[in-house]
Tab-separated table of C-alpha atoms in Angstrom:
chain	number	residue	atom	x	y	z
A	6	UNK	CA	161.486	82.184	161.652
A	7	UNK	CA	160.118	85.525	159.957
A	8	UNK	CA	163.874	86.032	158.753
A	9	UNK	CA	164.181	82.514	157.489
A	10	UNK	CA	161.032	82.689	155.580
A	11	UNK	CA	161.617	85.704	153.809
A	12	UNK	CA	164.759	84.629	152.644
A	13	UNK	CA	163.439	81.250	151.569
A	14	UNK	CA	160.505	83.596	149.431
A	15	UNK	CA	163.608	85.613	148.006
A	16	UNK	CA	165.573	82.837	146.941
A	17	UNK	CA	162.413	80.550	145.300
A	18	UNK	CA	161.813	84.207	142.958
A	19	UNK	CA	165.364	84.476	142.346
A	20	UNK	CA	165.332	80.907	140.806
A	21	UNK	CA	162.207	81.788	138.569
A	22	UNK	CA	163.803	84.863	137.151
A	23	UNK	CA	167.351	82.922	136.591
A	24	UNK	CA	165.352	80.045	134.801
A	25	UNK	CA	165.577	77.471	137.555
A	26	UNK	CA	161.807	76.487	137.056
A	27	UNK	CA	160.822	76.059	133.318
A	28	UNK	CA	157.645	77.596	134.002
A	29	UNK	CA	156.650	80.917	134.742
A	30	UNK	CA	153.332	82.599	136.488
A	31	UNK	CA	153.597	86.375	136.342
A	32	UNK	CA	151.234	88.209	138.826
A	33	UNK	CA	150.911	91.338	139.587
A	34	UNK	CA	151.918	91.836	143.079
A	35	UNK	CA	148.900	93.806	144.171
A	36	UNK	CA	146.623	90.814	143.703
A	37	UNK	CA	148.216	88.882	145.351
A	38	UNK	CA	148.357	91.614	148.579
A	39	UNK	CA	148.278	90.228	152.218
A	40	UNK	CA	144.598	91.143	153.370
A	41	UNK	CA	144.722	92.751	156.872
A	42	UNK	CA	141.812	91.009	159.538
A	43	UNK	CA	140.036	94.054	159.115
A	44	UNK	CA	140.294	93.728	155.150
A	45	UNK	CA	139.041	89.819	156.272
A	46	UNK	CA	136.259	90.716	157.669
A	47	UNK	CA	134.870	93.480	155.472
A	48	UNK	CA	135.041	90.906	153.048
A	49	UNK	CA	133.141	88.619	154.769
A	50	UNK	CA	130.204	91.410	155.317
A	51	UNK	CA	130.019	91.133	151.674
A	52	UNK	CA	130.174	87.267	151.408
A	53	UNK	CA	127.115	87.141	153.660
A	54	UNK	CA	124.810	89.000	151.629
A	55	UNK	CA	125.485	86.801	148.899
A	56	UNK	CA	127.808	89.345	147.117
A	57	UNK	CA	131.230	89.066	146.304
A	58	UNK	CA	133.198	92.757	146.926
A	59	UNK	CA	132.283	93.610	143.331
A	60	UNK	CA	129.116	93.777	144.034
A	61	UNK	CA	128.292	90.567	142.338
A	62	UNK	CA	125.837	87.694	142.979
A	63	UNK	CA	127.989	84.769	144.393
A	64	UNK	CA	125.406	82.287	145.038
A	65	UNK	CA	127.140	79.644	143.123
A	66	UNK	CA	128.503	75.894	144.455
A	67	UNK	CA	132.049	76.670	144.436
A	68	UNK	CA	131.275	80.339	145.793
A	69	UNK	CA	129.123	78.214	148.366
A	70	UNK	CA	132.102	75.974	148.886
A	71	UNK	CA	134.161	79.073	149.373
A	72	UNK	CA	131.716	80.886	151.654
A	73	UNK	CA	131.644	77.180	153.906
A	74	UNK	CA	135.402	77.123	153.771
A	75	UNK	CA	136.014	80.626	155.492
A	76	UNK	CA	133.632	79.968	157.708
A	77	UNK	CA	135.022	76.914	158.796
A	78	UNK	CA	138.193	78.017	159.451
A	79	UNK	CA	136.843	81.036	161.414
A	80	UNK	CA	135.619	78.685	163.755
A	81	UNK	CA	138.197	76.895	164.018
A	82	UNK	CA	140.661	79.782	164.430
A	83	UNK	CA	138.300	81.385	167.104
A	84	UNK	CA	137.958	77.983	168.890
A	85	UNK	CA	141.879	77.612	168.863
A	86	UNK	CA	143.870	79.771	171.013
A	87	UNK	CA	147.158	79.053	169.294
A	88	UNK	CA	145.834	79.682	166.272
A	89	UNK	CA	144.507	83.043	167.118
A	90	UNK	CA	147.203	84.399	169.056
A	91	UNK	CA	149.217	83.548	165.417
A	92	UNK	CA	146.232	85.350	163.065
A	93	UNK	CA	145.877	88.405	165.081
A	94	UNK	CA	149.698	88.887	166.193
A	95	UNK	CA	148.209	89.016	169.456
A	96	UNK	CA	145.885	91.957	168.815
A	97	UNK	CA	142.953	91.652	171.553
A	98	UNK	CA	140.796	93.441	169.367
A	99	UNK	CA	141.074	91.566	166.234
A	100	UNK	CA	140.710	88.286	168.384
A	101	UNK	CA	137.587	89.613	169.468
A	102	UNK	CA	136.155	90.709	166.332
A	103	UNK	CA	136.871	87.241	164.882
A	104	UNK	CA	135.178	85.543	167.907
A	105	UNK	CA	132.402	87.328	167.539
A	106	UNK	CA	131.917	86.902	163.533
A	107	UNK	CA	132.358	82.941	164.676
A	108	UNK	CA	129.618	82.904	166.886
A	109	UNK	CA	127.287	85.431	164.634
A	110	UNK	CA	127.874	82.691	161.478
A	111	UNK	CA	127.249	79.365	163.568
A	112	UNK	CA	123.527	79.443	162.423
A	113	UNK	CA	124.716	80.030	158.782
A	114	UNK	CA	127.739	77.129	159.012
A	115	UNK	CA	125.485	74.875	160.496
A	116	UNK	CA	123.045	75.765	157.395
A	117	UNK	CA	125.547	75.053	154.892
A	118	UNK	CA	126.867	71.766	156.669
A	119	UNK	CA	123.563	70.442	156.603
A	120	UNK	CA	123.137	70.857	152.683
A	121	UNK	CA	124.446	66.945	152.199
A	122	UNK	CA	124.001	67.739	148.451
A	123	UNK	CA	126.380	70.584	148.722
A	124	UNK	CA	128.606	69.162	151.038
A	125	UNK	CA	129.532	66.481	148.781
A	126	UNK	CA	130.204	69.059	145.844
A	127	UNK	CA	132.645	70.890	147.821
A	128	UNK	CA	134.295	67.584	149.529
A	129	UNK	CA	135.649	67.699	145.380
A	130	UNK	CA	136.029	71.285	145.314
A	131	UNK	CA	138.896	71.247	148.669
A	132	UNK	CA	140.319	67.788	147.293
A	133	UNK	CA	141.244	69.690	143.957
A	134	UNK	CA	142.495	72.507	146.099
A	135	UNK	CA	144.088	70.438	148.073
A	136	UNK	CA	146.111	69.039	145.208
A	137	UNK	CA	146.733	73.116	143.778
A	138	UNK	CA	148.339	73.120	146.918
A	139	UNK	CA	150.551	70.050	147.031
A	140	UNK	CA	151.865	71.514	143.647
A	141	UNK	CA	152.887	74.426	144.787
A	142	UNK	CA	154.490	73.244	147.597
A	143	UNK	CA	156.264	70.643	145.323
A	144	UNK	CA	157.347	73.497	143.089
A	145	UNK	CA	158.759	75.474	145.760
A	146	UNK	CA	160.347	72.568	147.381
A	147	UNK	CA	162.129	71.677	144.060
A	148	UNK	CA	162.966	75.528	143.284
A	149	UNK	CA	164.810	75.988	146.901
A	150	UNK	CA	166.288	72.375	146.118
A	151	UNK	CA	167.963	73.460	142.686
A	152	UNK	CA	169.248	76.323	144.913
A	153	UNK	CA	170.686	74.531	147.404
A	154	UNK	CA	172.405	71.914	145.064
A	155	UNK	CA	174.127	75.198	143.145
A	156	UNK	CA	177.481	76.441	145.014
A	157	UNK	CA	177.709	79.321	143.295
A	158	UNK	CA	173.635	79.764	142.811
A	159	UNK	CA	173.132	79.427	146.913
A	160	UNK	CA	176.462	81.998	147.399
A	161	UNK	CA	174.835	84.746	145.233
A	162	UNK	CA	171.264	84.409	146.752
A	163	UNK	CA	171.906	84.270	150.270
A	164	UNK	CA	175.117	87.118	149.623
A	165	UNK	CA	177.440	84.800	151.111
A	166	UNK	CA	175.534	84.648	154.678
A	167	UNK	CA	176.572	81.763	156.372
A	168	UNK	CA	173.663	81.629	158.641
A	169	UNK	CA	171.001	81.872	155.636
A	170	UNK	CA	172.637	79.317	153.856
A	171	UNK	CA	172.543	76.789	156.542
A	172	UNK	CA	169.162	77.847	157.329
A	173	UNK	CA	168.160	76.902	152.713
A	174	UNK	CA	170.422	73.490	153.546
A	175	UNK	CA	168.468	72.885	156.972
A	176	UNK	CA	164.914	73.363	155.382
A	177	UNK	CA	165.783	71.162	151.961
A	178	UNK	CA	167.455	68.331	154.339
A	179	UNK	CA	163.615	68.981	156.514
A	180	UNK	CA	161.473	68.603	153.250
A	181	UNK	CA	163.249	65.679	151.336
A	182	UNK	CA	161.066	63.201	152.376
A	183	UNK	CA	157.626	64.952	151.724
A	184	UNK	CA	159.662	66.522	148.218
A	185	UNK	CA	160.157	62.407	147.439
A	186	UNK	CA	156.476	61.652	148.153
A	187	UNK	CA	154.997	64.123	145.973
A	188	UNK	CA	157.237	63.395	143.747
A	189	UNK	CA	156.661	59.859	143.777
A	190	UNK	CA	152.356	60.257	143.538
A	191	UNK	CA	151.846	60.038	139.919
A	192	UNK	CA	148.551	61.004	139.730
A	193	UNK	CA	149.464	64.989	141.574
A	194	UNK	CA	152.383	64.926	139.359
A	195	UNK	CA	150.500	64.627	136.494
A	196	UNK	CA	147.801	66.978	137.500
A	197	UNK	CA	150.524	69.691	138.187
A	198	UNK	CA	151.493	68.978	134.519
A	199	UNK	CA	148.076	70.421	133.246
A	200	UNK	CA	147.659	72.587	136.312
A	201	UNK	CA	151.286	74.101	134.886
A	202	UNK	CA	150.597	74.304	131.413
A	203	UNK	CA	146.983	75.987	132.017
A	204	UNK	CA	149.330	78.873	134.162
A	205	UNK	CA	151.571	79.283	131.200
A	206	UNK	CA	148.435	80.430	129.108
A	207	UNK	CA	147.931	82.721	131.659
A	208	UNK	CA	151.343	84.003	131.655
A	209	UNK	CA	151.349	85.026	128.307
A	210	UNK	CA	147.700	86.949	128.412
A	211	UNK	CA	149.430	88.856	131.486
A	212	UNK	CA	152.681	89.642	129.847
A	213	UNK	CA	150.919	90.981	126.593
A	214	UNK	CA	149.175	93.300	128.705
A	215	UNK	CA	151.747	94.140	130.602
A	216	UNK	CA	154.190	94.702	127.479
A	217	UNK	CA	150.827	96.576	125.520
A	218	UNK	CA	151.056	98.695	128.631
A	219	UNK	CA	154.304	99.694	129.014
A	220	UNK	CA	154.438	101.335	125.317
A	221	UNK	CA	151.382	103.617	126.741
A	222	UNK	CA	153.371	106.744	128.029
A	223	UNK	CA	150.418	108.434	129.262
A	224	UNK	CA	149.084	105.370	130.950
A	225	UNK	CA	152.095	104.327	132.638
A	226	UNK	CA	152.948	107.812	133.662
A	227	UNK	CA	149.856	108.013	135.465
A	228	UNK	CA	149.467	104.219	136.796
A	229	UNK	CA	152.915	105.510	138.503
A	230	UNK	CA	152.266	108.649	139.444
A	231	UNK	CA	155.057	110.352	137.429
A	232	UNK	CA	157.489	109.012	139.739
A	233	UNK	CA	160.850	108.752	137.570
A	234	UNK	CA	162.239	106.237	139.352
A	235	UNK	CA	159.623	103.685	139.440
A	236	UNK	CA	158.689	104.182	135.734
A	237	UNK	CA	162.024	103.247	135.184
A	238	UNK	CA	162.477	100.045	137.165
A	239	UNK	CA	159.311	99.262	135.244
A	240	UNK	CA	160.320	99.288	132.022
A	241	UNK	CA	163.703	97.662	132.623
A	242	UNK	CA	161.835	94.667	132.993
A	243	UNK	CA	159.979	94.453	130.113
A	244	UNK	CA	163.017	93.444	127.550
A	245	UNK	CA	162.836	90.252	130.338
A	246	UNK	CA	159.090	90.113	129.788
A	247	UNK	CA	159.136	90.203	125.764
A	248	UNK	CA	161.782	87.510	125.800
A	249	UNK	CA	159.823	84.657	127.985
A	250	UNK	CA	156.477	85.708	126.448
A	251	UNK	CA	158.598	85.023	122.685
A	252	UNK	CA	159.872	81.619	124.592
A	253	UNK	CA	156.235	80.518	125.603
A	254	UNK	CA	155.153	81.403	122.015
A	255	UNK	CA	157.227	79.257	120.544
A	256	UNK	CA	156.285	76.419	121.712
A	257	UNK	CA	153.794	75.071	119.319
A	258	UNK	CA	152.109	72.511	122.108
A	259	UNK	CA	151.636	75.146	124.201
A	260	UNK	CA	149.241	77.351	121.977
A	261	UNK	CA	147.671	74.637	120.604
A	262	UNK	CA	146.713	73.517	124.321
A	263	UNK	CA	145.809	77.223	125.411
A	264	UNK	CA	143.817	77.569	122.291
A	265	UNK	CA	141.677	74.697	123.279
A	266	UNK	CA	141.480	75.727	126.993
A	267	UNK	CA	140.422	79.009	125.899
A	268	UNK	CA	137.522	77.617	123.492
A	269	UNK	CA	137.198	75.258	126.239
A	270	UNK	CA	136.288	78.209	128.786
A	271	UNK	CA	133.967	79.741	126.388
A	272	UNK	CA	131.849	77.073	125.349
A	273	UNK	CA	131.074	76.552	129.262
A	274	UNK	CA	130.802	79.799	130.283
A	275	UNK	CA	127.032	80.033	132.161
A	276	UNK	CA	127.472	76.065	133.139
A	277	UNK	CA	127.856	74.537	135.901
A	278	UNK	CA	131.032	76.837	137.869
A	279	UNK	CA	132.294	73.080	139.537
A	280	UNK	CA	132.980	69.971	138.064
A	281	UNK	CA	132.611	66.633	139.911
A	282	UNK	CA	135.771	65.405	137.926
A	283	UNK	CA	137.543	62.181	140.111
A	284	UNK	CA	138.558	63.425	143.477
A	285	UNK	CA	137.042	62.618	146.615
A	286	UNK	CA	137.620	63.443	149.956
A	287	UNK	CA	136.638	64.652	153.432
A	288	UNK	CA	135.457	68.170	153.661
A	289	UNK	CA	138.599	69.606	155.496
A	290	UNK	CA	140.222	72.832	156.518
A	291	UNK	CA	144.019	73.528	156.145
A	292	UNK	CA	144.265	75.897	159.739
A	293	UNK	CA	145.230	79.221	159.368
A	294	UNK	CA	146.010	78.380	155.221
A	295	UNK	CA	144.245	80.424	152.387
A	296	UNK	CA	143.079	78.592	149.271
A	297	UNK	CA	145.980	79.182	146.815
A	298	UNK	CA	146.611	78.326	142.972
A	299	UNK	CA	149.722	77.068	141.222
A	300	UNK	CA	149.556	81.333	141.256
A	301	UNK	CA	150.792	81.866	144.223
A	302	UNK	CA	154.111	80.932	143.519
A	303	UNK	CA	154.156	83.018	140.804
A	304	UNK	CA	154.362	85.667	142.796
A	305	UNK	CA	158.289	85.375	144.119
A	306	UNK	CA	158.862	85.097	139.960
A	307	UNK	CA	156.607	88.059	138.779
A	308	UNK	CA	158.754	90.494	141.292
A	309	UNK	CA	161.851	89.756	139.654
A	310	UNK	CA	160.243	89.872	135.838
C-alpha cells in the first residue's frame, strides 16, 4: 500500500507540472514537512500554554477550534488501538506518550466541549474544513483520472510498470463513484471555484519570491549551502516558474479578484479570525487526518516546478 501511494503522489505532481490541472499551488516542500510524534507533541506543549510555536498568543476561536480538534483526535487515537498501532508504526513508546498526553488533556477537552458558544463556532469552522478537504480530494481524484484516461500520459508516469499501472486503473475504477458525487454537489464545486482562485493568488506571491530569490547569488548560495548541484536543480526550474507566474498574470479576472481578496484581508485584519458564513454541521473528527487546504495538493506540483 506504501508503494501504491507513493506512486499515486508521483503521478498527481507529474500531472500539475505537465498542465493536467489548470491550477497551480506552489509550496515549498519544507512547510509542508511530515511532523514526527515527537515534533506532535512538542507542539502541543506549546498549544497548551496558549502559544503557538512562535511564541505567539493563540487564544483565538479558530485557534480554539484548532486546539479542540487535536485534542479530540488524541483521544480518539489513544482510545483506538488500530488507530494507534497505525500513528506510532507500532512504537511502544510513542503509544505511550500519546496515551498519556490523552489522559493529561481530558480536564482541558472536557473544558472546551462544554463552551456551547464555542462549540457551535467551530461546528462551522470543521464543516468549511471539511469541504477544503472534499476539494482536494476531488482534485486529486480528477488529476489521477486525466492520467489514467492518457495511454501515453499513464506509460511515461508509471515507466511502463505493469503492476503500477493497474494499481492508477484499480484506484480510479475504486473512486468513480465518490469522484461523480463531488462532482455532482454544486454547492462544494462551487466553493472549490473560489477556494481555487484564492490559491492562485497565492501562487503568484510565492513564485515572485521565489523568482526575486533565485537572482540573489549570495542568498541562494547560502540558503543551499554552496552545494553545486542543488543550486543548479534550483534554478532550472525557475524558467518553469516565470512562465506560469506570466500565465496567472495574464489573466485579467484573476488580479482583479486577488486584488480585492487582498484589500479584502486588510480591511479585516484585527476582526473576528472566523466567520459564521452558511455551513453547519456536527463537531467531528476525520481519524488519524490532519486539517489540510486546497495547499496540500500543491505540494506533488511545487516539487516538479
Amino acid at each position: 500500500m506504501k508503494f501504491f501511494s507513493l506512486v499515486v503522489f508521483s503521478l498527481v505532481g507529474g500531472t500539475c507540472a505537465a498542465g493536467g490541472l489548470d491550477t497551480v499551488f506552489p509550496l515549498t516542500p519544507r512547510s509542508l514537512k511530515t511532523s514526527t510524534t515527537s515534533e506532535a507533541i512538542t507542539k502541543r506543549d506549546a498549544e497548551r500554554r496558549g502559544m503557538g510555536m512562535s511564541g505567539k498568543d493563540t487564544m483565538c476561536t479558530e485557534c480554539q477550534c484548532h486546539k479542540l480538534k487535536k485534542l479530540m483526535w488524541l483521544e480518539e487515537v489513544a482510545k483506538n488501538a488500530t488507530e494507534l498501532q497505525q500513528v506510532t508504526k507500532g512504537n511502544a513508546t510513542e503509544a505511550a506518550e500519546i496515551k498519556s498526553l490523552a489522559s493529561e488533556d481530558a480536564p482541558k477537552l472536557a473544558s472546551l466541549q462544554a463552551n456551547a458558544t464555542l462549540m457551535a463556532a467551530c461546528s462551522q469552522v470543521f464543516a468549511v474544513e471539511d469541504m477544503l478537504q472534499d476539494c482536494v480530494d476531488m482534485l486529486k481524484m480528477q488529476a489521477l483520472g486525466k492520467i489514467a484516461a492518457n495511454a501515453t500520459l499513464l506509460n511515461e508516469k508509471t515507466d511502463g510498470d505493469s503492476t503500477a499501472t493497474a494499481a492508477v486503473m484499480a484506484k480510479v475504477k475504486e473512486e468513480a463513484a465518490t469522484l461523480t458525487m463531488l462532482e455532482s454537489n454544486t454547492t462544494l464545486t462551487a466553493f472549490c471555484a473560489v477556494e481555487e482562485t484564492k490559491a492562485d493568488c497565492s501562487a503568484m506571491g510565492y513564485l515572485k519570491k521565489e523568482i526575486a530569490f533565485s537572482k540573489n547569488t549570495t542568498a541562494v548560495a547560502e540558503h543551499f549551502h554552496n552545494d553545486a548541484a542543488k543550486i543548479a536543480a534550483f534554478q532550472e526550474k525557475i524558467p518553469m516558474m516565470e512562465s506560469k507566474l506570466s500565465k496567472l498574470m495574464s489573466n485579467s479576472t484573476l488580479m482583479s479578484f486577488c486584488a480585492m481578496e487582498k484589500t479584502s484581508t486588510s480591511s479585516s485584519a484585527g476582526a473576528a479570525t472566523t466567520t459564521p458564513g452558511t455551513y453547519s454541521g456536527a463537531v467531528h473528527v476525520r481519524p488519524a487526518v490532519a486539517t489540510v487546504s486546497l495547499a496540500a495538493l500543491a505540494f506533488a506540483c511545487a516539487l516538479l516546478l
